[in-house]
Coordinates of C-alpha atoms and ligand atoms in Angstrom, one line a residue:
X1 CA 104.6 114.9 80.0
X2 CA 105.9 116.8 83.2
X3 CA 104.0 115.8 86.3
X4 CA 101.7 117.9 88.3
X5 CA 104.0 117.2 91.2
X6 CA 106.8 114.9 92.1
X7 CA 108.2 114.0 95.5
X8 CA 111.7 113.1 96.4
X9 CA 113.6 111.4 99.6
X10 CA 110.5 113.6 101.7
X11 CA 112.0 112.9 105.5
X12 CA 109.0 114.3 108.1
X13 CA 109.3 113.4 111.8
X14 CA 106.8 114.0 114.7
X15 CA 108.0 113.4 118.5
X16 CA 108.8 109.7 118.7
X17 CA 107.5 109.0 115.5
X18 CA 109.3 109.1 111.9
X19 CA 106.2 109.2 109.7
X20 CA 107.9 109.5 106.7
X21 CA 111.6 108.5 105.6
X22 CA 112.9 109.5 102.2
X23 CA 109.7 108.8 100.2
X24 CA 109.2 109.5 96.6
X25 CA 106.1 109.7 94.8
X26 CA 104.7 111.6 91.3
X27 CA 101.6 112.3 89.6
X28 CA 100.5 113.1 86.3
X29 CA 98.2 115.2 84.8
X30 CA 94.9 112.9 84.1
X31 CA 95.9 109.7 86.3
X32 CA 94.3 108.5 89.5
X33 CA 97.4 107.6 91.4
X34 CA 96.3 105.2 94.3
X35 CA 98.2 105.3 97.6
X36 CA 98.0 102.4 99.9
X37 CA 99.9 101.4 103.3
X38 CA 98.9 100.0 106.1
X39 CA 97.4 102.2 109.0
X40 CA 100.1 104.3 109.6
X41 CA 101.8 103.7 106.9
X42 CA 102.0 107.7 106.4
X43 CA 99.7 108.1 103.4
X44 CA 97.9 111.1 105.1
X45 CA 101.0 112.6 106.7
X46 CA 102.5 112.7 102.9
X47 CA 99.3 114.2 101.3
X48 CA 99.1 116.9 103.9
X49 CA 102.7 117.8 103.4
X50 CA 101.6 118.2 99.9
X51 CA 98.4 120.2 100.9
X52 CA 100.6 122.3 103.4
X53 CA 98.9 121.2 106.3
X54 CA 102.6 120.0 107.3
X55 CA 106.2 120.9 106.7
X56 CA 108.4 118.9 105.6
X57 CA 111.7 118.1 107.8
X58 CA 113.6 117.5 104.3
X59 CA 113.7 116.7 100.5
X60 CA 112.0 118.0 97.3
X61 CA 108.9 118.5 96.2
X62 CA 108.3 120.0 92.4
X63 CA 104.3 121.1 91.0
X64 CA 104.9 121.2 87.6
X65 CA 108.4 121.1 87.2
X66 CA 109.1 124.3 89.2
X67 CA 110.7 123.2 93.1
X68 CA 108.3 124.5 95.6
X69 CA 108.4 124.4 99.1
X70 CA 104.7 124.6 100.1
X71 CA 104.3 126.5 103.2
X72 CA 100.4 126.6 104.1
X73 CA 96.9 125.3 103.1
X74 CA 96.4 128.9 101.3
X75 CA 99.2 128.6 99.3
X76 CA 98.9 124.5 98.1
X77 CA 95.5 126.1 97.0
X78 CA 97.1 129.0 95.3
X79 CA 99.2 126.0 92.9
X80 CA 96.0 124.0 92.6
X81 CA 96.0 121.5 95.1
X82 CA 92.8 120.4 96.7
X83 CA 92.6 117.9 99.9
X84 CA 89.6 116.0 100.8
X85 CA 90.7 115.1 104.7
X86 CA 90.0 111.6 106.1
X87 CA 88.2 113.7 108.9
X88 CA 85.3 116.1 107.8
X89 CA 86.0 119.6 108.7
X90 CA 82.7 121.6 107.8
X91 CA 81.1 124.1 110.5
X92 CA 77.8 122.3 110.9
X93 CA 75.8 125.2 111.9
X94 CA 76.7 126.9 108.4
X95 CA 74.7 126.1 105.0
X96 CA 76.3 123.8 102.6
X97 CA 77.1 126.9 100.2
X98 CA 78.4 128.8 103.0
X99 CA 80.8 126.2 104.0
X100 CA 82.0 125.6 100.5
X101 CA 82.5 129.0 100.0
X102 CA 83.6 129.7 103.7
X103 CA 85.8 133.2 103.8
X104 CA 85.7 134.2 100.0
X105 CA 81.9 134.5 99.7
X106 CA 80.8 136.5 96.8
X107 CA 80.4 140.0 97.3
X108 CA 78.4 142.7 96.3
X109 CA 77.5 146.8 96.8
X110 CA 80.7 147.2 96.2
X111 CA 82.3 144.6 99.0
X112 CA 80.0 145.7 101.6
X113 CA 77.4 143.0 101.6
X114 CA 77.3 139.0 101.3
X115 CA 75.7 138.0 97.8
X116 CA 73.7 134.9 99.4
X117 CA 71.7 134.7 95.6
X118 CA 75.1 134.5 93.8
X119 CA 76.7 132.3 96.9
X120 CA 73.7 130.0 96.5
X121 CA 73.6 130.1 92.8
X122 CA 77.4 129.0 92.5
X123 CA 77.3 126.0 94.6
X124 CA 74.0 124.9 92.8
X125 CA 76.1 124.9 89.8
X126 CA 78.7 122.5 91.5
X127 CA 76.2 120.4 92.8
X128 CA 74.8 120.2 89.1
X129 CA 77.8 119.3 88.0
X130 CA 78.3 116.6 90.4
X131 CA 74.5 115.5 89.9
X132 CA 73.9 115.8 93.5
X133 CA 70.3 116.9 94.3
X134 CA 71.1 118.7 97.5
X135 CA 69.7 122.2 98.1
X136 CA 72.4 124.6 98.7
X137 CA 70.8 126.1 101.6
X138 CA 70.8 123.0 103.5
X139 CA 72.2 123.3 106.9
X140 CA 75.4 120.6 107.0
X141 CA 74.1 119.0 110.3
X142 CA 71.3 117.8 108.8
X143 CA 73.0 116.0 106.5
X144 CA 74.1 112.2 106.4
X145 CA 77.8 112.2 106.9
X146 CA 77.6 110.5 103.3
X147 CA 76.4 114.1 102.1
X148 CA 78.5 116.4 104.3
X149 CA 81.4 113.7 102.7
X150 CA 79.9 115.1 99.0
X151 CA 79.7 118.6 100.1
X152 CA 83.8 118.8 100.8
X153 CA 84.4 117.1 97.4
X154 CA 82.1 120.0 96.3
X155 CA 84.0 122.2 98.2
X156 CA 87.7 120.7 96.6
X157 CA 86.1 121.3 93.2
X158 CA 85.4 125.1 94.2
X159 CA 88.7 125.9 93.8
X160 CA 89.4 124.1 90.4
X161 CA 92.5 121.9 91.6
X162 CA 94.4 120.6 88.9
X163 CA 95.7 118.1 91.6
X164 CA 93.1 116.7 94.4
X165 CA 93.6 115.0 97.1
X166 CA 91.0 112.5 98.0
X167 CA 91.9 110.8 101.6
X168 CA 89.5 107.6 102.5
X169 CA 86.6 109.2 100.4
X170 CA 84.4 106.1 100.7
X171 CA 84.9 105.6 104.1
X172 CA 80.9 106.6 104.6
X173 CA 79.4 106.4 101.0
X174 CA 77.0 103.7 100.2
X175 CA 77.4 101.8 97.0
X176 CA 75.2 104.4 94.3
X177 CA 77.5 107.5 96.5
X178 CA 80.5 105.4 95.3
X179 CA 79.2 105.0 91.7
X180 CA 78.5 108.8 91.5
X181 CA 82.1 109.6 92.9
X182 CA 84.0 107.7 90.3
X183 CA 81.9 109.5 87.7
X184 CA 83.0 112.9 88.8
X185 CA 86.4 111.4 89.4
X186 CA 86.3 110.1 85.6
X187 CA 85.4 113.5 84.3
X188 CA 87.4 115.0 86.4
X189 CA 90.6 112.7 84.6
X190 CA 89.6 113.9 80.9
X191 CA 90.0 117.5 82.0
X192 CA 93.4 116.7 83.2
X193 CA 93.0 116.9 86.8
X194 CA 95.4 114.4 88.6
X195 CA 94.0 112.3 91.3
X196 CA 95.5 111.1 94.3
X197 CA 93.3 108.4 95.7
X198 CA 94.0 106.9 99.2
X199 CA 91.6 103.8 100.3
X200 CA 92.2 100.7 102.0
X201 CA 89.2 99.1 99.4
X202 CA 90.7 97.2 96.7
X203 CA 87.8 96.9 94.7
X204 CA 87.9 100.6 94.3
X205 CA 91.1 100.7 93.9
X206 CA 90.7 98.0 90.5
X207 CA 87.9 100.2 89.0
X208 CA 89.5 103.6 89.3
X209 CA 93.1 103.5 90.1
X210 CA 95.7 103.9 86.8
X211 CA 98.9 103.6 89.3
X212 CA 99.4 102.3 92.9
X213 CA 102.2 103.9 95.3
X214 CA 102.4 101.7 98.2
X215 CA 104.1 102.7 101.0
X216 CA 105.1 100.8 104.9
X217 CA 106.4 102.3 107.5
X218 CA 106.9 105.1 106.5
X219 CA 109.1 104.2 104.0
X220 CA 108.4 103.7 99.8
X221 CA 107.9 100.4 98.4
X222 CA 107.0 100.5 94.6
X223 CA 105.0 102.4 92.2
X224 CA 103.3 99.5 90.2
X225 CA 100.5 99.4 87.4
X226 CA 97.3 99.0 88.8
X227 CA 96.8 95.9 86.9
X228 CA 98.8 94.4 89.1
X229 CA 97.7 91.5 90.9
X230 CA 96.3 92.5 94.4
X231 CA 97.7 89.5 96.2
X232 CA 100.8 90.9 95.2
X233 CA 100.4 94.4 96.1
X234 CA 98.9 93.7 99.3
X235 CA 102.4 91.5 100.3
X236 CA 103.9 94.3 99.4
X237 CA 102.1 96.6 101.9
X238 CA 101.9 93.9 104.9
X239 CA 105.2 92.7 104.2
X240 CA 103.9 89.1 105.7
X241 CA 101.4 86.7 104.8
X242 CA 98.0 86.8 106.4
X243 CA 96.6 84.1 107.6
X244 CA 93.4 82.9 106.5
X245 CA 90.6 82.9 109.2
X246 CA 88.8 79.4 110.1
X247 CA 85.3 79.6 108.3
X248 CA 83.8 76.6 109.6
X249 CA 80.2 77.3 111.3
X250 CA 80.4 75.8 115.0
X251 CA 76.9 74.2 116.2
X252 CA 75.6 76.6 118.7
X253 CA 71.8 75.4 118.2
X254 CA 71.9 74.0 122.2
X255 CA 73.4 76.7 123.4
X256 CA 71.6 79.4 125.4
X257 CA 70.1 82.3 123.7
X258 CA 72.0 85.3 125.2
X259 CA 70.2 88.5 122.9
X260 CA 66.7 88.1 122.4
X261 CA 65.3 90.9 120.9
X262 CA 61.4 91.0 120.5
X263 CA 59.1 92.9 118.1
X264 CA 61.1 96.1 118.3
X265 CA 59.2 99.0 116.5
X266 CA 59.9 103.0 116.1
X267 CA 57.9 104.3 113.4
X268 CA 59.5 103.8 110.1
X269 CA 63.0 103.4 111.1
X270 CA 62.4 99.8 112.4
X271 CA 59.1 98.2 111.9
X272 CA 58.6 94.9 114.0
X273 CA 62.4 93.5 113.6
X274 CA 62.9 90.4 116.2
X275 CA 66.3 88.1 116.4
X276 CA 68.5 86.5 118.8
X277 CA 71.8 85.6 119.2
X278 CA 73.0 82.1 121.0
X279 CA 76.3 82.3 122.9
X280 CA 78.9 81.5 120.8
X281 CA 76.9 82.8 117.7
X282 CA 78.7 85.7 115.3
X283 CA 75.3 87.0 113.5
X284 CA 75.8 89.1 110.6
X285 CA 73.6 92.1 109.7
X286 CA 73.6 92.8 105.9
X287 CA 71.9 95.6 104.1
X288 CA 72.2 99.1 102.1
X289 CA 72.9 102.4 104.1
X290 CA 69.9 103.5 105.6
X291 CA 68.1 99.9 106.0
X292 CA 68.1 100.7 109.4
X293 CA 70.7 98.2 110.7
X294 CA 72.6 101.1 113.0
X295 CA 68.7 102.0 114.3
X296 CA 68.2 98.7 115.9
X297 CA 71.7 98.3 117.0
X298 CA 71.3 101.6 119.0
X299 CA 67.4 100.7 120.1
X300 CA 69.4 97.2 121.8
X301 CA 72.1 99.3 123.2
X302 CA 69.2 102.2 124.9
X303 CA 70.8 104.7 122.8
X304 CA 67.4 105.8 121.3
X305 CA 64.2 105.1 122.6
X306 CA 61.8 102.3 120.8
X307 CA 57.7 102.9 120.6
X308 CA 57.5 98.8 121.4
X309 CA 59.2 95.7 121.9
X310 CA 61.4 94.1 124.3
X311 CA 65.0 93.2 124.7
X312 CA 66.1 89.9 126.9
X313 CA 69.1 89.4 128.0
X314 CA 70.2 85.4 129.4
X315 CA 66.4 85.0 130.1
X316 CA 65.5 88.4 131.8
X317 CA 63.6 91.7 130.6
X318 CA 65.9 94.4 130.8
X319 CA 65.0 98.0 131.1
X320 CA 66.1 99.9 128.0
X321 CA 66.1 103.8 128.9
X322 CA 70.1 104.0 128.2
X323 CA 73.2 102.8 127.3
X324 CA 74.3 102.2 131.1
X325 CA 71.1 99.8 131.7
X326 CA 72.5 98.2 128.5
X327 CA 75.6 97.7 129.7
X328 CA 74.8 96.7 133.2
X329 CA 73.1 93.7 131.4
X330 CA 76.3 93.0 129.3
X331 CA 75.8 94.6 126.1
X332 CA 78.3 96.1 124.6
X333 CA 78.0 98.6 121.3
X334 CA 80.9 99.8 118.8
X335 CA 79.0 102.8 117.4
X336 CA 79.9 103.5 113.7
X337 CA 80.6 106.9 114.5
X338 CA 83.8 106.7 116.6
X339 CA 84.7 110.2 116.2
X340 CA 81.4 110.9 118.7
X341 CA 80.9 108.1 120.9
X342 CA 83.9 105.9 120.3
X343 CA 87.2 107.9 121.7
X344 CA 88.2 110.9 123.8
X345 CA 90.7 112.2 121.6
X346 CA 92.4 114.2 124.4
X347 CA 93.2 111.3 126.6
X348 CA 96.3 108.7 126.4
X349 CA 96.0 105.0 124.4
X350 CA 96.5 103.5 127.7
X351 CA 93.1 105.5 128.9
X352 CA 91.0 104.8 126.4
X353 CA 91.0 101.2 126.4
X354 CA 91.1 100.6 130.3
X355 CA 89.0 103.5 131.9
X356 CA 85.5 102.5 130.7
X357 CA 86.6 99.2 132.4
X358 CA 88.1 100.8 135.4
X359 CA 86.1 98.6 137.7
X360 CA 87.9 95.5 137.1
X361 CA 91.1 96.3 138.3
X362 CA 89.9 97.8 142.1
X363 CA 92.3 96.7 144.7
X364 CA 90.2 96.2 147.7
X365 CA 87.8 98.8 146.6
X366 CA 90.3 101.5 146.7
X367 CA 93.3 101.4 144.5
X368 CA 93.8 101.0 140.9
X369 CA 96.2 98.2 139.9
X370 CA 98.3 100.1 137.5
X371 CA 100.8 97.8 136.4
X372 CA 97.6 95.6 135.2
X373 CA 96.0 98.3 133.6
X374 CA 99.1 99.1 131.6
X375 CA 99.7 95.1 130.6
X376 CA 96.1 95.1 129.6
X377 CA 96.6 98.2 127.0
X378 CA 99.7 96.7 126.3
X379 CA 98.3 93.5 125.0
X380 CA 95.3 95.0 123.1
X381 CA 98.1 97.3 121.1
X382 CA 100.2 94.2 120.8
X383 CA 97.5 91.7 119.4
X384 CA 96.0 94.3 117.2
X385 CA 98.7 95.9 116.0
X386 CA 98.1 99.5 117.5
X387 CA 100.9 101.3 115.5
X388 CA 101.5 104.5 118.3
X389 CA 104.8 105.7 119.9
X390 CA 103.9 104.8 123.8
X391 CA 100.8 104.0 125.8
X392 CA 101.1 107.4 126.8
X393 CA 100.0 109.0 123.1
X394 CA 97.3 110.8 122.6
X395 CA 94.9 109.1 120.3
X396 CA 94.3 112.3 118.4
X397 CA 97.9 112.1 117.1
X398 CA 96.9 108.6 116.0
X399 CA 96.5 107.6 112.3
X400 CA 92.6 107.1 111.2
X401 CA 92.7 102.8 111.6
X402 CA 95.0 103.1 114.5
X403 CA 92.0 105.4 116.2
X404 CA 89.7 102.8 114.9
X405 CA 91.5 100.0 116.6
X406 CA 92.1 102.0 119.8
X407 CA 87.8 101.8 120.2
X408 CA 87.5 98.3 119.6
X409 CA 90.4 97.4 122.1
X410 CA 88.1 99.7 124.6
X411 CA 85.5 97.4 123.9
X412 CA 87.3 93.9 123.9
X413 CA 88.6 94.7 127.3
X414 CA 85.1 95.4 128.8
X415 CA 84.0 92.4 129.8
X416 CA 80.1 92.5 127.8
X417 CA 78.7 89.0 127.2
X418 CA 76.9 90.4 124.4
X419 CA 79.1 92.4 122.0
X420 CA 77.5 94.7 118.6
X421 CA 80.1 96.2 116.5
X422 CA 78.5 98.5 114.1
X423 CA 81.4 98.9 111.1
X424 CA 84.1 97.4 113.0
X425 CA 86.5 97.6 110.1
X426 CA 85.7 100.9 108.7
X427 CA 89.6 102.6 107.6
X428 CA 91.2 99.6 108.8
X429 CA 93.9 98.2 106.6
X430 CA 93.8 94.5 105.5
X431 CA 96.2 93.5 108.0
X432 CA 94.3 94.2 110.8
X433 CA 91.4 93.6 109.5
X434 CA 92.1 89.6 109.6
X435 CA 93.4 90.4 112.9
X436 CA 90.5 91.5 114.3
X437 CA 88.2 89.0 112.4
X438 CA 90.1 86.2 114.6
X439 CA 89.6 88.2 117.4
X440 CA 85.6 88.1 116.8
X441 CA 85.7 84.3 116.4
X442 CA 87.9 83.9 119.3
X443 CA 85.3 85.7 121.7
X444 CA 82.8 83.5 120.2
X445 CA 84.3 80.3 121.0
X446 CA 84.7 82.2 124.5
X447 CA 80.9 82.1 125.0
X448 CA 80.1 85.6 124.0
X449 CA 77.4 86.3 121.6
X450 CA 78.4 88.9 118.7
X451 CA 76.3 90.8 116.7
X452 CA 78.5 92.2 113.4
X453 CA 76.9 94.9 111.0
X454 CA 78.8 95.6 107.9
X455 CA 78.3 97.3 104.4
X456 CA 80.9 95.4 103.0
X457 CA 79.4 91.9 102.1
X458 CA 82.8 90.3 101.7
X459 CA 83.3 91.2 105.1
X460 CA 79.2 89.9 106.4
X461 CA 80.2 86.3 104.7
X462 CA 83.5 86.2 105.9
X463 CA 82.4 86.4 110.0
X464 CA 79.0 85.6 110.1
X465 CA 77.5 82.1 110.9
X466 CA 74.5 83.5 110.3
X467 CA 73.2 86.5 108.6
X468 CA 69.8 88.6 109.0
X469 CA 69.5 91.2 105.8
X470 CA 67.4 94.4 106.7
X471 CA 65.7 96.6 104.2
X472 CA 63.6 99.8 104.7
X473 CA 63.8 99.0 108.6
X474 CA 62.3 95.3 108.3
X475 CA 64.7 91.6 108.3
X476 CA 63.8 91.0 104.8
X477 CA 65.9 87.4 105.4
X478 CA 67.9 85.3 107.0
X479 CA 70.7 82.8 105.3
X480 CA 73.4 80.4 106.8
X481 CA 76.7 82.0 106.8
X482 CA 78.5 79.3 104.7
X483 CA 75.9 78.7 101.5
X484 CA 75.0 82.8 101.3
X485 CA 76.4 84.6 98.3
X486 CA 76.6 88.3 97.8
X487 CA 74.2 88.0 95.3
X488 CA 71.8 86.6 97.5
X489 CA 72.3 89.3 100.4
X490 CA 72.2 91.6 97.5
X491 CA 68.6 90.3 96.4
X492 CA 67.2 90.4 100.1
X493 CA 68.9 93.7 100.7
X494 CA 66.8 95.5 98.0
X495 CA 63.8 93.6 98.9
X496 CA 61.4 96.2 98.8
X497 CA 57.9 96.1 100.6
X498 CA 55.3 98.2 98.9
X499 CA 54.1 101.0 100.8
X500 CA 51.0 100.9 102.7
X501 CA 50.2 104.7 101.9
X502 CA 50.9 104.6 98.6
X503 CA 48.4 101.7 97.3
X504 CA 45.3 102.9 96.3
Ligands
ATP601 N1 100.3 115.3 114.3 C1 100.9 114.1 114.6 N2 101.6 114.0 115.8 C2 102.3 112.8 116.1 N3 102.2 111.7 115.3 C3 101.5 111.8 114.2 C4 100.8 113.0 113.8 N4 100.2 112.7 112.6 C5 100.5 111.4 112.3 N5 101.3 110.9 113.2 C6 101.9 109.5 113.2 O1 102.5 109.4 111.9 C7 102.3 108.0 111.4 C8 101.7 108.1 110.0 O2 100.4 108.5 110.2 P1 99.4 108.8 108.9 O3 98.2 109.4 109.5 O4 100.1 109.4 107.9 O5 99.1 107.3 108.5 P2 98.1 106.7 107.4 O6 98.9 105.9 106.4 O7 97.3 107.8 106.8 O8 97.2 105.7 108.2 P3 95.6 105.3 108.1 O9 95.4 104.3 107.0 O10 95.3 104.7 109.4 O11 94.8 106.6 107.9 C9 101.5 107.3 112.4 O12 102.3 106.6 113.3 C10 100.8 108.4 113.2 O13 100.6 108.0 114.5
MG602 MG1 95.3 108.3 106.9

């Protein structure tokens, strides 16, 4: 069978980075080919190659058998290739249709006019085949990034790839998203398409994945059958062992209640949800997308406002009219979304993770200490493995986790008694991800109160000595972090309260 493309000794370099040296990597028609690396590994940087984003520096690429030397996104298109990008790149004041369809919109009176009925009718068709009840007309930011994340797959199938490129597609999709991806994914397979699947899940990577490239450093490992074991893979990718991280539940029960959060209520969105959080404590929030989770984190934090309720911080009231009341009181809040409140893309590493804390390195009020700032930054890239060139990078050029970790740096540094990471680990590889699990449990022995929301329940048992579940805006539960299963979460987290307007 001649592969739909192969790779050989690809070399690519950017300024003080070499993102890729001599890799090789094929696919073939009908296979989900996995890639998997640690942040920065170059998965991306290879796939856009392939997808023309990039040139290559040197070596050989072939789509079916003929050598090619793929010189823009219009052209990788022209042989078939389709990307799904890690980031989302759809104009969100355009209709889903239109952005699908974006700059070859069907025509008609002869070319002179846009054929909205046809445009409309075309991407119905997609979204039919997809089973994705979504009305073409729909403006894209109204949508859930879940949904904007369906309409580029959408948008890929538009242009009938016989190779597509599918970069952290999960990164945002809740577990029935997922479900409904690997069945276009599946179909997709038994018309022959080949799949390139990038994730740094391994769950989804066992149910899809026929092959697994792994690469590190830029450099190629193996190509292995996904039946491999995982332990074995993921040596392969870290190169190291990871250590485990200490699971026993410390007995904070004296200590004093940091977060107390009373009776908070906004409509349907959170409906009378109260907790609180002990110094020392790592509480875990557990629940399906949309349970309302990210709604109270941001209610705590003054992000949105709250129709009732009350938030206490070490014993006092605190006003709750915006973030900087919050974090004058000491409450610090990861937002899920880093992309819009987590990182100034245009600013240096060293910024990021220093300036929101500026304050804490005045020299008698007046000058900034920068040898401290840098050692600080420094450290924070050390401990969490910040894979970037210089402090001096902009965090735009950085890999997806590596951006990830650059926000959650910015927030270890700030000096918040009460800390609420909201996806901490979203795109981070497995790696890091122990890393910054110790880190968690290290600021809890510190005295600092964490609050941890996570889709991933693995991830909710593995850090949480205690766990609230939400569902449909109300704490549905709440289990010890060391005798809850998944299937328990999993019960709570679909515990479903029938609705007052709907009984008769
Ligand atoms: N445009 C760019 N300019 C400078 N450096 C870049 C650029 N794009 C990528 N890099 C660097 O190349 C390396 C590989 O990045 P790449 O995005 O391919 O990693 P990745 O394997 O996709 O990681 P992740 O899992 O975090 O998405 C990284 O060190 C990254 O910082
Ligand atoms: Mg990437």
């Amino acid at each position: 069978m001649t592969p739909l493309v192969t790779i050989r000794n690809l070399s690519k370099s950017f300024p003080g980075v070499k993102a890729l040296d001599k890799v090789q990597f094929d696919l073939l028609p009908g296979e989900v080919h996995a890639l998997m690396g640690e942040n920065g590994a170059g998965k991306s940087t290879l796939m856009k190659i392939l997808a023309g984003v990039y040139s290559k520096d040197s070596g050989e690429m072939q789509v079916n058998g003929h050598p090619v030397d793929i010189t823009s996104p219009a052209h990788a298109q022209s042989l078939a290739i389709g990307i799904i990008h890690q980031e989302l790149h759809l104009m969100g004041h355009l209709s889903a249709a239109q952005n699908i369809y974006l700059g070859r919109e069907p025509r008609k009176a002869m070319g002179l006019l846009l054929d909205e009925a046809q445009l409309n009718r075309d991407a119905q068709a997609l979204f039919d085949r997809m089973h994705l009840a979504l009305a073409p007309t729909t403006r894209i930011d109204t949508l859930t990034v879940a949904r904007q994340q369906m309409v580029e797959i959408a948008k890929a199938l538009s242009f009938k790839s016989r190779v597509l490129i599918m970069d952290e597609p999960t990164a945002a999709l809740n577990n029935a998203e997922i479900d409904d991806l690997f069945r276009i994914i599946r179909q997709l397979k038994s018309e022959g398409v080949g799949i390139v699947y990038i994730s740094h899940k391994m769950d989804e990577i066992q149910r899809i994945a026929d092959r697994i490239t792994v690469m590190r450093d830029g450099t190629y490992v193996d190509t292995v059958p996904a039946s491999t074991p995982m332990s074995q893979v993921i040596a392969m990718m870290v190169g190291r062992t990871l250590e485990a991280v200490d699971k026993r539940i410390p007995d904070t029960s004296a200590h004093e209640v940091l977060l107390d959060v009373r009776h908070l209520h906004r409509g349907r969105a959170i409906r009378d949800v109260s907790f609180s959080v002990r110094r020392g404590e790592i509480l875990g929030f557990a629940g399906l997308m949309g349970a309302g989770r990210t709604e109270v984190a941001r209610a705590v934090f003054g992000a949105d406002p709250v129709e009732s309720g009350e938030v206490w911080v070490r014993g006092q009231k605190i006003r709750l009219h915006s973030p900087e009341d919050a974090v004058r009181a000491g409450i610090g809040y990861l937002s899920e979304d880093r992309k819009h409140f987590g990182l100034a893309t245009g600013m240096d590493v060293a910024a990021n993770i220093t300036l929101p804390s500026l304050k804490s390195w005045l020299q008698w009020g007046v000058f900034l200490n920068q040898p401290a700032i840098r050692q600080v930054a420094q450290q924070m890239v050390d401990k969490l493995r910040v894979k970037t060139p210089s402090l001096a990078q902009t965090t735009r050029l950085l890999s997806g986790g590596n951006q990830q970790k650059v926000v959650i740096a910015k927030w270890l540094v700030r000096d918040c008694e009460v800390l609420i990471f909201d996806e901490p680990t979203r795109g981070i590889d497995i790696g890091a991800k122990s890393e910054i699990y110790k880190l968690l449990h290290e600021l809890a022995a510190q005295g600092r109160a964490i609050v941890v929301i996570s889709s991933e329940l693995p991830e909710v048992l593995q850090l949480s000595h205690r766990i609230l579940v939400m569902c449909e805006g109300r704490i549905t539960g709440e289990v010890r972090g060391d005798t809850a299963t998944q299937e328990t979460l999993m019960a709570l987290a679909t515990q479903r309260t029938p609705d007052p307007l709907s009984v008769h």
